[in-house]
Tab-separated table of C-alpha atoms in Angstrom:
chain	number	residue	atom	x	y	z
I	1	UNK	CA	-32.845	192.068	38.106
I	2	UNK	CA	-29.844	193.689	36.477
I	3	UNK	CA	-30.011	196.095	33.570
I	4	UNK	CA	-28.024	194.917	30.587
I	5	UNK	CA	-26.595	197.120	27.822
I	6	UNK	CA	-29.064	197.717	24.997
I	7	UNK	CA	-27.936	195.089	22.432
I	8	UNK	CA	-27.912	192.323	25.038
I	9	UNK	CA	-31.649	192.758	25.642
I	10	UNK	CA	-32.168	191.370	22.121
I	11	UNK	CA	-30.525	188.050	23.018
I	12	UNK	CA	-32.424	184.936	24.034
I	13	UNK	CA	-32.634	183.894	27.716
I	14	UNK	CA	-29.713	181.460	27.493
I	15	UNK	CA	-27.445	183.989	25.812
I	16	UNK	CA	-28.425	186.654	28.345
I	17	UNK	CA	-27.525	184.322	31.220
I	18	UNK	CA	-24.133	183.653	29.644
I	19	UNK	CA	-23.587	187.382	29.113
I	20	UNK	CA	-24.456	188.050	32.757
I	21	UNK	CA	-21.970	185.427	33.936
I	22	UNK	CA	-19.248	187.093	31.877
I	23	UNK	CA	-20.242	190.528	33.187
I	24	UNK	CA	-20.183	189.234	36.762
I	25	UNK	CA	-16.646	187.929	36.288
I	26	UNK	CA	-15.397	191.152	34.694
I	27	UNK	CA	-17.121	193.350	37.288
I	28	UNK	CA	-16.318	191.171	40.319
I	29	UNK	CA	-14.391	193.994	42.058
I	30	UNK	CA	-17.629	196.037	42.211
I	31	UNK	CA	-20.092	193.219	42.839
I	32	UNK	CA	-22.877	192.728	45.394
I	33	UNK	CA	-23.900	189.654	47.383
I	34	UNK	CA	-26.721	187.827	45.615
I	35	UNK	CA	-26.560	184.391	47.222
I	36	UNK	CA	-24.290	181.595	48.333
I	37	UNK	CA	-22.810	178.355	47.052
I	38	UNK	CA	-24.455	176.071	49.630
I	39	UNK	CA	-27.529	174.943	47.704
I	40	UNK	CA	-29.178	173.506	50.818
I	41	UNK	CA	-29.544	177.026	52.263
I	42	UNK	CA	-31.489	180.162	51.406
I	43	UNK	CA	-31.447	183.582	53.054
I	44	UNK	CA	-34.903	184.897	53.979
I	45	UNK	CA	-34.777	188.682	54.299
I	46	UNK	CA	-37.257	191.371	55.355
I	47	UNK	CA	-37.193	195.026	54.264
I	48	UNK	CA	-38.707	198.290	55.552
I	49	UNK	CA	-39.250	197.369	59.223
I	50	UNK	CA	-39.652	197.232	62.050
I	51	UNK	CA	-43.449	197.372	62.215
I	52	UNK	CA	-45.387	197.074	65.532
I	53	UNK	CA	-48.261	195.071	64.057
I	54	UNK	CA	-45.991	192.590	62.250
I	55	UNK	CA	-42.592	192.262	63.939
I	56	UNK	CA	-43.678	190.649	67.276
I	57	UNK	CA	-45.840	187.871	65.752
I	58	UNK	CA	-43.255	187.380	63.022
I	59	UNK	CA	-40.554	186.823	65.642
I	60	UNK	CA	-42.780	184.300	67.422
I	61	UNK	CA	-43.326	182.452	64.151
I	62	UNK	CA	-39.613	182.354	63.334
I	63	UNK	CA	-38.866	181.068	66.838
I	64	UNK	CA	-41.362	178.216	66.418
I	65	UNK	CA	-39.702	177.257	63.147
I	66	UNK	CA	-36.213	177.704	64.708
I	67	UNK	CA	-35.259	179.990	61.830
I	68	UNK	CA	-32.920	182.988	61.823
I	69	UNK	CA	-33.315	185.680	59.183
I	70	UNK	CA	-31.897	189.059	58.179
I	71	UNK	CA	-33.888	192.259	58.780
I	72	UNK	CA	-33.015	195.222	56.544
I	73	UNK	CA	-34.292	198.082	58.698
I	74	UNK	CA	-35.062	201.720	58.001
I	75	UNK	CA	-33.488	204.001	60.596
I	76	UNK	CA	-36.625	206.151	60.835
I	77	UNK	CA	-38.597	203.057	61.815
I	78	UNK	CA	-35.879	201.682	64.097
I	79	UNK	CA	-35.625	204.914	66.080
I	80	UNK	CA	-39.395	205.034	66.501
I	81	UNK	CA	-39.492	201.420	67.710
I	82	UNK	CA	-36.167	200.637	69.456
I	83	UNK	CA	-37.827	197.923	71.552
I	84	UNK	CA	-38.654	196.004	68.381
I	85	UNK	CA	-35.085	196.310	67.130
I	86	UNK	CA	-33.789	194.929	70.415
I	87	UNK	CA	-36.329	192.087	70.217
I	88	UNK	CA	-35.016	191.166	66.756
I	89	UNK	CA	-31.446	191.135	68.067
I	90	UNK	CA	-32.317	189.167	71.211
I	91	UNK	CA	-34.091	186.550	69.080
I	92	UNK	CA	-30.795	185.898	67.283
I	93	UNK	CA	-31.629	187.493	63.952
I	94	UNK	CA	-29.316	189.658	61.879
I	95	UNK	CA	-29.724	193.442	61.713
I	96	UNK	CA	-28.903	195.108	58.394
I	97	UNK	CA	-29.403	198.568	56.918
I	98	UNK	CA	-31.973	199.627	54.337
I	99	UNK	CA	-31.389	203.380	54.765
I	100	UNK	CA	-32.251	206.370	56.920
I	101	UNK	CA	-35.447	206.375	54.892
I	102	UNK	CA	-36.394	204.781	51.578
I	103	UNK	CA	-34.671	207.182	49.177
I	104	UNK	CA	-32.580	205.693	46.348
I	105	UNK	CA	-28.934	206.733	46.579
I	106	UNK	CA	-27.708	207.159	42.957
I	107	UNK	CA	-28.979	210.764	42.605
I	108	UNK	CA	-26.919	211.757	45.671
I	109	UNK	CA	-23.576	211.105	43.992
I	110	UNK	CA	-20.677	209.459	45.800
I	111	UNK	CA	-20.114	212.062	48.516
I	112	UNK	CA	-23.778	212.495	49.342
I	113	UNK	CA	-24.368	208.743	49.428
I	114	UNK	CA	-21.319	208.224	51.634
I	115	UNK	CA	-22.439	210.837	54.179
I	116	UNK	CA	-25.968	209.415	54.144
I	117	UNK	CA	-24.826	205.821	54.682
I	118	UNK	CA	-22.233	206.691	57.300
I	119	UNK	CA	-24.898	208.481	59.343
I	120	UNK	CA	-27.479	205.721	58.789
I	121	UNK	CA	-25.061	202.983	59.854
I	122	UNK	CA	-24.058	204.854	63.023
I	123	UNK	CA	-27.640	205.589	64.015
I	124	UNK	CA	-28.838	202.028	63.424
I	125	UNK	CA	-25.909	200.608	65.401
I	126	UNK	CA	-26.756	203.000	68.240
I	127	UNK	CA	-30.284	201.578	68.404
I	128	UNK	CA	-29.409	197.928	67.828
I	129	UNK	CA	-26.197	197.923	69.891
I	130	UNK	CA	-24.645	195.486	67.401
I	131	UNK	CA	-22.359	196.087	64.403
I	132	UNK	CA	-24.130	196.537	61.057
I	133	UNK	CA	-22.341	195.096	58.038
I	134	UNK	CA	-24.967	194.562	55.316
I	135	UNK	CA	-26.838	197.165	53.253
I	136	UNK	CA	-29.644	196.753	50.712
I	137	UNK	CA	-30.390	199.678	48.373
I	138	UNK	CA	-34.061	200.755	48.301
I	139	UNK	CA	-35.804	199.551	45.126
I	140	UNK	CA	-32.536	197.789	44.282
I	141	UNK	CA	-31.338	201.058	42.702
I	142	UNK	CA	-27.561	201.274	42.661
I	143	UNK	CA	-24.813	203.003	40.693
I	144	UNK	CA	-21.078	202.361	40.782
I	145	UNK	CA	-20.727	205.561	42.820
I	146	UNK	CA	-23.357	204.566	45.410
I	147	UNK	CA	-21.847	201.056	45.614
I	148	UNK	CA	-18.436	202.602	46.286
I	149	UNK	CA	-19.996	204.874	48.918
I	150	UNK	CA	-21.442	201.844	50.704
I	151	UNK	CA	-18.096	200.074	50.733
I	152	UNK	CA	-16.364	203.236	51.968
I	153	UNK	CA	-18.940	203.444	54.785
I	154	UNK	CA	-18.033	199.908	55.874
I	155	UNK	CA	-21.056	198.212	54.329
I	156	UNK	CA	-21.341	195.257	51.957
I	157	UNK	CA	-24.230	195.475	49.504
I	158	UNK	CA	-26.811	192.670	49.415
I	159	UNK	CA	-29.356	192.354	46.634
I	160	UNK	CA	-31.643	189.366	45.993
I	161	UNK	CA	-32.156	186.472	43.623
I	162	UNK	CA	-35.897	186.029	44.211
I	163	UNK	CA	-38.586	188.703	44.561
I	164	UNK	CA	-41.879	187.211	45.724
I	165	UNK	CA	-43.709	190.473	44.849
I	166	UNK	CA	-45.216	190.800	48.320
I	167	UNK	CA	-45.196	194.563	47.652
I	168	UNK	CA	-47.919	194.071	45.026
I	169	UNK	CA	-51.589	193.692	45.907
I	170	UNK	CA	-51.510	189.879	45.716
I	171	UNK	CA	-53.002	187.242	47.975
I	172	UNK	CA	-50.883	184.985	50.161
I	173	UNK	CA	-51.154	181.993	47.835
I	174	UNK	CA	-49.824	184.006	44.878
I	175	UNK	CA	-46.851	185.300	46.867
I	176	UNK	CA	-45.983	181.826	48.128
I	177	UNK	CA	-46.179	180.456	44.594
I	178	UNK	CA	-43.840	183.174	43.308
I	179	UNK	CA	-41.371	182.424	46.100
I	180	UNK	CA	-41.562	178.727	45.216
I	181	UNK	CA	-40.920	179.338	41.515
I	182	UNK	CA	-38.271	182.041	41.820
I	183	UNK	CA	-36.193	180.944	44.824
I	184	UNK	CA	-33.580	178.257	44.278
I	185	UNK	CA	-31.034	176.795	46.666
I	186	UNK	CA	-28.327	179.293	47.570
I	187	UNK	CA	-30.655	182.212	46.831
I	188	UNK	CA	-31.754	185.334	48.695
I	189	UNK	CA	-35.495	185.870	49.101
I	190	UNK	CA	-36.848	189.431	49.266
I	191	UNK	CA	-39.850	189.924	51.586
I	192	UNK	CA	-41.202	192.940	53.506
I	193	UNK	CA	-42.370	193.579	57.067
I	194	UNK	CA	-44.155	196.700	55.866
I	195	UNK	CA	-44.292	198.781	52.697
I	196	UNK	CA	-42.940	202.228	51.957
I	197	UNK	CA	-44.456	204.410	49.188
I	198	UNK	CA	-43.184	203.819	45.669
I	199	UNK	CA	-40.262	205.677	44.024
I	200	UNK	CA	-42.488	208.615	43.015
I	201	UNK	CA	-44.203	208.740	46.424
I	202	UNK	CA	-47.204	206.844	45.156
I	203	UNK	CA	-49.123	204.774	47.746
I	204	UNK	CA	-48.547	201.030	47.670
I	205	UNK	CA	-51.534	198.862	48.481
I	206	UNK	CA	-51.237	195.367	49.895
I	207	UNK	CA	-53.698	193.531	52.093
I	208	UNK	CA	-51.433	190.588	52.842
I	209	UNK	CA	-51.364	188.857	56.193
I	210	UNK	CA	-47.568	188.986	56.287
I	211	UNK	CA	-47.169	186.522	59.133
I	212	UNK	CA	-49.315	183.927	57.369
I	213	UNK	CA	-47.332	184.590	54.197
I	214	UNK	CA	-44.039	183.878	55.955
I	215	UNK	CA	-45.392	180.767	57.643
I	216	UNK	CA	-46.483	179.308	54.313
I	217	UNK	CA	-43.186	180.244	52.666
I	218	UNK	CA	-41.247	178.520	55.464
I	219	UNK	CA	-43.441	175.421	55.168
I	220	UNK	CA	-42.773	175.328	51.433
I	221	UNK	CA	-39.020	175.716	51.949
I	222	UNK	CA	-39.016	172.882	54.476
I	223	UNK	CA	-40.856	170.670	52.013
I	224	UNK	CA	-38.172	171.395	49.427
I	225	UNK	CA	-35.334	170.593	51.839
I	226	UNK	CA	-34.125	174.216	51.915
I	227	UNK	CA	-32.877	175.633	55.215
I	228	UNK	CA	-33.414	179.362	55.889
I	229	UNK	CA	-30.323	181.154	57.256
I	230	UNK	CA	-29.096	184.720	57.657
I	231	UNK	CA	-27.278	186.569	54.903
I	232	UNK	CA	-24.139	186.359	57.027
I	233	UNK	CA	-24.349	182.573	57.149
I	234	UNK	CA	-25.145	182.212	53.455
I	235	UNK	CA	-22.395	184.670	52.427
I	236	UNK	CA	-19.630	182.667	54.085
I	237	UNK	CA	-19.395	181.214	50.594
I	238	UNK	CA	-20.928	184.149	48.760
I	239	UNK	CA	-22.169	184.318	45.210
I	240	UNK	CA	-21.820	187.846	43.853
I	241	UNK	CA	-23.240	189.728	40.909
I	242	UNK	CA	-22.760	193.012	39.068
I	243	UNK	CA	-25.961	194.845	40.024
I	244	UNK	CA	-26.432	198.371	38.684
I	245	UNK	CA	-29.839	199.719	37.805
């Protein structure tokens, strides 16, 4: 997840974990939310929405399971589908920002990133009619300058501890298995309502039934005794990490 300085990549897994813990302590003032300390909870999060073919049945599924999640929305999608944004809010879920669009912020520098995020936050709040506090950088790409821009814009950065690779062309069973293996108690699970093109504009292919995927993930979490919550709930006792890549 996090890029380590060159020599550290030569260390074994245990030594790398210890080095990351030290780095997280040293860099705590510029850290991002990566989980929580309540190991009975996990945050299930969705990027890139809303999406007309996915969001309504997904909300119905989450209601049946009595689960609240966090939706990291793109402003361009939110403004095209304000009714879906309001439906997410009315269902009791948490609205968070993923960007005006899906551009990574580090190339913008601090001032450009700050202007971008300030505008994105204001426009998303205008659609959702609720305050927006959380921000997830597209592709997880973040520099110290873009992190500082997010904080200056009134946003707290959220990353993830488990990527189920639902952006790859995998079947539902493979995604659910990755979520099972990678997500531990107190973690943040990265999922997607829809997919944006890749960093170079390349098309991303996935034939997943995303609602079925989420249903099977929730069933697996229930079987493991893990309770899905919003990022806001999980971060009441937040676990943070130095995340720059």
